[in-house]
Coordinates of C-alpha atoms in Angstrom, one line a residue:
M115 CA 186.9 112.8 67.4
L116 CA 187.4 113.8 63.9
F117 CA 185.7 110.5 62.7
G118 CA 182.8 110.8 65.1
L119 CA 181.9 114.4 64.1
K120 CA 181.9 113.3 60.3
T121 CA 179.7 110.2 61.2
L122 CA 177.2 112.3 63.1
S123 CA 177.0 115.0 60.6
L124 CA 176.3 112.5 57.8
L125 CA 173.9 110.4 59.9
A126 CA 172.1 113.6 60.6
L127 CA 171.9 114.8 57.1
L128 CA 170.8 111.4 55.7
L129 CA 168.1 110.9 58.3
G130 CA 166.7 114.5 57.6
V131 CA 166.8 113.9 53.7
V132 CA 165.3 110.5 54.0
E133 CA 162.6 111.4 56.4
A134 CA 161.7 114.7 54.7
A135 CA 160.9 112.9 51.5
R136 CA 158.3 110.4 53.0
P137 CA 155.6 112.3 54.9
G138 CA 152.1 111.9 53.4
L139 CA 153.2 109.2 51.0
P140 CA 151.3 106.0 50.4
P141 CA 152.6 102.7 51.6
P142 CA 155.4 101.5 49.4
G143 CA 154.8 99.4 46.5
D144 CA 157.0 97.1 44.4
P145 CA 160.5 98.6 44.7
F146 CA 161.8 97.1 41.5
A147 CA 158.9 98.4 39.4
D148 CA 160.0 102.1 39.0
P149 CA 163.1 102.7 41.1
Y150 CA 163.8 106.1 39.7
N151 CA 160.4 107.6 40.8
D152 CA 160.2 105.6 44.0
P153 CA 160.4 108.0 47.0
Y154 CA 161.1 105.2 49.4
N155 CA 164.3 104.3 47.3
P156 CA 167.1 106.6 48.4
L157 CA 169.4 105.7 45.6
R158 CA 166.7 106.0 42.9
Y159 CA 168.1 102.9 41.1
I160 CA 168.8 99.2 41.9
P161 CA 172.5 98.5 42.4
S162 CA 174.0 96.2 40.0
N163 CA 175.3 93.1 41.8
V164 CA 178.0 92.5 39.1
L165 CA 179.4 96.0 39.5
T166 CA 179.3 95.6 43.3
G167 CA 180.9 92.3 43.3
V168 CA 183.8 93.5 40.9
S169 CA 184.3 96.6 43.1
F170 CA 184.3 94.8 46.4
G171 CA 186.7 92.2 45.1
L172 CA 189.1 94.8 43.8
Y173 CA 189.2 96.9 47.1
F174 CA 189.2 93.7 49.4
L175 CA 192.2 92.2 47.4
T176 CA 194.1 95.5 47.3
A177 CA 193.5 96.0 51.1
T178 CA 194.9 92.4 51.6
A179 CA 197.8 93.2 49.3
L180 CA 198.7 96.1 51.3
V181 CA 198.8 94.2 54.4
L182 CA 201.4 91.9 52.7
C183 CA 203.4 94.9 51.6
M184 CA 203.4 96.3 55.1
R185 CA 204.5 92.9 56.6
K186 CA 207.3 92.7 54.0
W187 CA 208.6 96.3 53.9
G188 CA 207.3 97.8 57.0
A189 CA 205.8 101.2 57.2
K190 CA 203.2 100.6 59.8
W191 CA 202.3 104.4 59.7
M192 CA 200.4 103.4 56.6
L193 CA 197.9 101.3 58.6
C194 CA 195.2 103.9 58.2
L195 CA 195.3 103.3 54.4
I196 CA 194.7 99.6 54.9
I197 CA 191.9 100.1 57.4
G198 CA 190.2 102.6 55.2
S199 CA 190.4 100.2 52.1
Y200 CA 188.8 97.4 54.2
T201 CA 185.9 99.7 55.4
F202 CA 185.3 101.0 51.9
S203 CA 185.1 97.4 50.7
L204 CA 182.6 96.8 53.5
G205 CA 180.6 99.8 52.3
L206 CA 180.5 98.4 48.8
A207 CA 179.4 94.9 50.2
L208 CA 176.2 96.6 51.9
R209 CA 175.1 97.4 48.2
F210 CA 174.2 93.8 47.8
G211 CA 171.8 94.4 50.6
L212 CA 170.3 97.4 48.8
A213 CA 170.0 95.4 45.7
K214 CA 167.7 92.9 47.5
D215 CA 165.9 95.5 49.6
P216 CA 166.1 99.0 47.9
H217 CA 163.8 100.4 50.7
S218 CA 166.1 99.6 53.6
K219 CA 166.9 102.8 55.3
G220 CA 169.4 101.3 57.8
V221 CA 171.4 99.5 55.1
Y222 CA 171.4 102.7 52.9
I223 CA 172.7 104.9 55.6
A224 CA 175.4 102.4 56.7
E225 CA 176.5 102.0 53.2
Y226 CA 176.7 105.6 52.7
L227 CA 178.6 106.4 55.8
F228 CA 181.2 103.8 55.0
V229 CA 181.7 104.8 51.4
V230 CA 181.9 108.4 52.3
L231 CA 183.9 108.2 55.5
S232 CA 186.6 105.7 54.4
P233 CA 188.5 108.1 52.0
C234 CA 189.3 110.2 55.1
A235 CA 192.0 107.5 55.7
F236 CA 193.2 107.8 52.3
L237 CA 193.6 111.6 52.7
A238 CA 195.6 111.0 56.0
A239 CA 197.8 108.6 54.2
D240 CA 198.9 111.1 51.7
Y241 CA 199.5 113.8 54.3
I242 CA 201.8 111.2 56.3
I243 CA 203.7 110.3 53.0
L244 CA 204.5 113.8 52.2
G245 CA 205.9 114.7 55.6
R246 CA 208.0 111.6 55.9
L247 CA 209.1 111.9 52.3
A248 CA 210.4 115.5 53.0
A249 CA 212.1 114.4 56.1
H250 CA 213.6 111.4 54.4
L251 CA 215.2 113.4 51.7
N252 CA 216.3 116.1 54.4
A253 CA 214.5 118.6 52.3
G254 CA 211.9 119.8 54.7
H255 CA 213.0 123.5 54.0
Y256 CA 211.5 123.2 50.6
L257 CA 208.1 122.8 52.1
F258 CA 206.2 125.8 53.3
I259 CA 205.2 123.8 56.2
R260 CA 207.6 121.7 58.6
P261 CA 207.4 117.9 57.6
D262 CA 206.3 117.0 61.0
R263 CA 203.4 119.6 60.9
V264 CA 202.0 118.7 57.5
M265 CA 199.7 115.9 58.9
K266 CA 198.7 117.9 61.9
I267 CA 197.9 121.0 60.0
F268 CA 195.6 119.3 57.3
L269 CA 194.1 117.1 59.7
A270 CA 193.1 120.1 61.6
S271 CA 191.7 121.7 58.5
D272 CA 189.6 118.5 57.9
L273 CA 188.4 118.7 61.5
F274 CA 187.2 122.3 60.9
T275 CA 185.3 121.4 57.7
F276 CA 183.9 118.3 59.4
A277 CA 182.6 120.7 62.1
V278 CA 180.9 122.8 59.6
Q279 CA 179.4 119.7 58.0
A280 CA 178.1 118.6 61.5
C281 CA 176.4 121.8 61.9
G282 CA 174.7 121.6 58.5
G283 CA 173.8 118.0 59.3
G284 CA 172.3 118.8 62.5
M285 CA 170.0 121.4 61.0
S286 CA 168.9 118.8 58.4
T287 CA 167.2 116.7 61.0
S288 CA 164.6 119.5 61.5
N289 CA 161.0 119.0 60.2
D290 CA 161.2 122.6 58.9
M291 CA 161.9 122.6 55.3
D292 CA 163.5 126.0 55.2
K293 CA 166.0 124.9 58.0
L294 CA 166.5 121.6 56.1
R295 CA 167.6 123.4 53.0
I296 CA 169.8 125.7 55.0
G297 CA 171.3 122.8 56.6
Q298 CA 172.1 121.0 53.3
K299 CA 173.7 124.3 52.0
I300 CA 175.9 124.5 55.2
F301 CA 176.8 120.8 54.7
L302 CA 177.7 121.6 51.1
A303 CA 180.0 124.5 52.3
G304 CA 181.9 122.1 54.4
L305 CA 182.4 119.6 51.6
A306 CA 183.6 122.6 49.4
L307 CA 186.1 123.7 52.2
Q308 CA 187.3 120.2 52.5
L309 CA 187.9 120.1 48.6
A310 CA 189.7 123.4 48.9
S311 CA 191.9 122.0 51.6
F312 CA 193.0 119.0 49.8
A313 CA 193.6 121.1 46.7
L314 CA 195.9 123.3 48.8
F315 CA 197.7 120.1 50.1
S316 CA 198.2 119.1 46.4
A317 CA 199.5 122.6 45.4
L318 CA 202.0 122.5 48.5
Y319 CA 203.1 119.1 47.0
I320 CA 203.5 120.4 43.6
V321 CA 205.6 123.4 44.9
F322 CA 207.8 121.2 46.9
L323 CA 208.8 119.2 43.9
I324 CA 209.4 122.1 41.7
R325 CA 211.6 123.8 44.5
I326 CA 213.6 120.5 44.8
Y327 CA 213.9 120.3 41.1
K328 CA 215.1 124.0 40.6
F329 CA 217.3 124.6 43.9
A330 CA 218.4 121.2 45.0
P331 CA 219.8 119.2 41.9
E332 CA 221.7 117.0 44.2
I333 CA 218.6 115.6 45.8
W334 CA 216.7 115.4 42.4
H335 CA 219.4 113.5 40.4
H336 CA 221.4 111.6 43.3
Q337 CA 219.3 108.6 43.1
T338 CA 218.9 108.4 39.4
P339 CA 221.2 105.3 38.8
V340 CA 219.5 103.1 41.4
P341 CA 216.5 100.7 40.7
W342 CA 213.1 102.2 40.5
H343 CA 212.0 100.6 43.7
R344 CA 214.7 102.7 45.5
N345 CA 214.3 106.0 43.7
W346 CA 212.3 108.6 45.8
K347 CA 210.8 110.0 42.5
T348 CA 209.0 106.8 41.9
L349 CA 207.1 107.4 45.2
A350 CA 206.6 111.0 44.4
A351 CA 204.9 110.1 41.1
A352 CA 202.7 107.5 43.0
L353 CA 201.6 110.1 45.5
A354 CA 200.9 112.6 42.7
L355 CA 198.6 110.0 41.1
S356 CA 196.9 109.4 44.4
C357 CA 196.2 113.0 44.8
V358 CA 194.6 113.1 41.3
G359 CA 192.4 110.3 42.2
I360 CA 191.2 111.8 45.5
L361 CA 190.7 115.3 43.9
I362 CA 188.5 113.7 41.2
R363 CA 186.3 112.2 43.8
S364 CA 186.2 115.2 46.1
V365 CA 185.0 117.3 43.1
F366 CA 182.4 114.6 42.3
R367 CA 181.1 114.4 45.7
T368 CA 180.8 118.3 46.0
I369 CA 178.9 118.8 42.8
E370 CA 176.8 115.8 43.6
L371 CA 175.4 117.3 46.8
S372 CA 175.2 120.7 45.3
E373 CA 172.5 119.0 43.0
G374 CA 170.8 117.2 45.9
F375 CA 170.2 113.5 46.6
R376 CA 167.8 113.3 43.7
G377 CA 170.2 114.9 41.1
H378 CA 171.7 113.3 38.1
L379 CA 175.0 112.6 39.7
A380 CA 173.5 111.0 42.9
T381 CA 171.0 108.8 41.0
T382 CA 173.4 107.4 38.2
E383 CA 175.2 104.3 39.3
S384 CA 177.7 104.5 36.5
L385 CA 178.9 107.9 37.7
F386 CA 179.2 106.6 41.3
Y387 CA 181.8 104.1 40.1
G388 CA 183.4 106.2 37.2
L389 CA 184.0 109.3 39.5
D390 CA 184.2 108.0 43.0
T391 CA 184.8 104.4 43.5
Y392 CA 187.5 103.8 40.8
P393 CA 189.4 107.1 41.0
L394 CA 189.7 106.3 44.7
F395 CA 190.7 102.8 43.9
V396 CA 193.6 104.1 41.7
A397 CA 194.6 106.4 44.8
V398 CA 194.9 103.4 47.0
A399 CA 196.0 100.7 44.6
I400 CA 198.9 102.7 43.4
Y401 CA 200.7 102.0 46.7
V402 CA 200.7 98.2 46.0
P403 CA 203.6 98.3 43.6
F404 CA 205.0 101.5 45.1
W405 CA 204.7 100.8 48.9
P406 CA 206.1 103.7 50.7
G407 CA 208.2 101.4 53.1
R408 CA 210.2 100.3 49.9
F409 CA 211.4 103.9 49.4
I410 CA 211.3 105.5 52.8
T411 CA 213.7 103.3 54.8
Q412 CA 213.5 102.7 58.6
P413 CA 216.1 101.5 60.9
G414 CA 213.5 100.3 63.4
D415 CA 209.7 100.6 63.6
G416 CA 209.2 104.3 63.2
E417 CA 211.9 106.8 62.5
V418 CA 212.7 107.5 58.9
T419 CA 216.3 107.8 57.7
R420 CA 217.4 111.3 57.1
R421 CA 220.0 112.2 54.5
G422 CA 221.0 114.9 52.2
S423 CA 222.1 118.5 52.2
P424 CA 223.0 120.1 55.4
A425 CA 221.0 123.2 54.3
E426 CA 218.1 122.3 56.4
E427 CA 220.2 122.8 59.5
K428 CA 220.5 126.4 58.7
A429 CA 216.7 126.7 57.8

């Protein structure tokens, strides 16, 4: 349901923006002559096949490496990260089609949907890791939210922000330019709320680590002598880096839409890679060497091992 709302809202917004730019225009000319001023080119540039190829290769290989990690160390609850990585790589691959036919509305919409929607899986993976890490350490009382509710609450928050975006996207299909602009503003508000939601999650995580450091030295230090691949703080650092990458991308997307689809951020390919594709790549690739299944041990296929202070029993 959540994925469907996001898809419909983005599809409506893209169709509205693309169609609103075309009425009364002459037939399209050479798409490679002046792409920046070409109203039929939604990107306003010709995608670089070199950058597309390198980026596609990085994501596809990383997704495959994550599959191998899951097969070796378990943690099937990270499957969403793997699926999202593959679909993001598919979105990048579609840019080859845009390089060949910059005027293709269908390819553009498919590319945009995959690139914008796939990171939802990256957010979900981080939500899952925090909840399971807190339970694994028996330190759920240091979170302001119960570990088993972290994912539910933040996914519900994302669902609300997606509903706001769906409302804005629906208005963006109108032929009335005033309604179109209002729809874009509502959609932008939804993006800003989504950014605020993940920023709140990141703050929750930081406070969780600080509280463990201050009030539970037995948890903070008890694994220090063991190898890095068994020390929970290694995974904690990986999750922090993943959050940073996602936050960079979220800020970029929010500012990009505030400028409009013809703004500097939306029409500059280097910024798309530097502030979107590669920060997200770091957020995903960090889990190849630091696969959560290596740190959060499982006796079977699902339940995490719980250990630590009995303080949680009193909480």
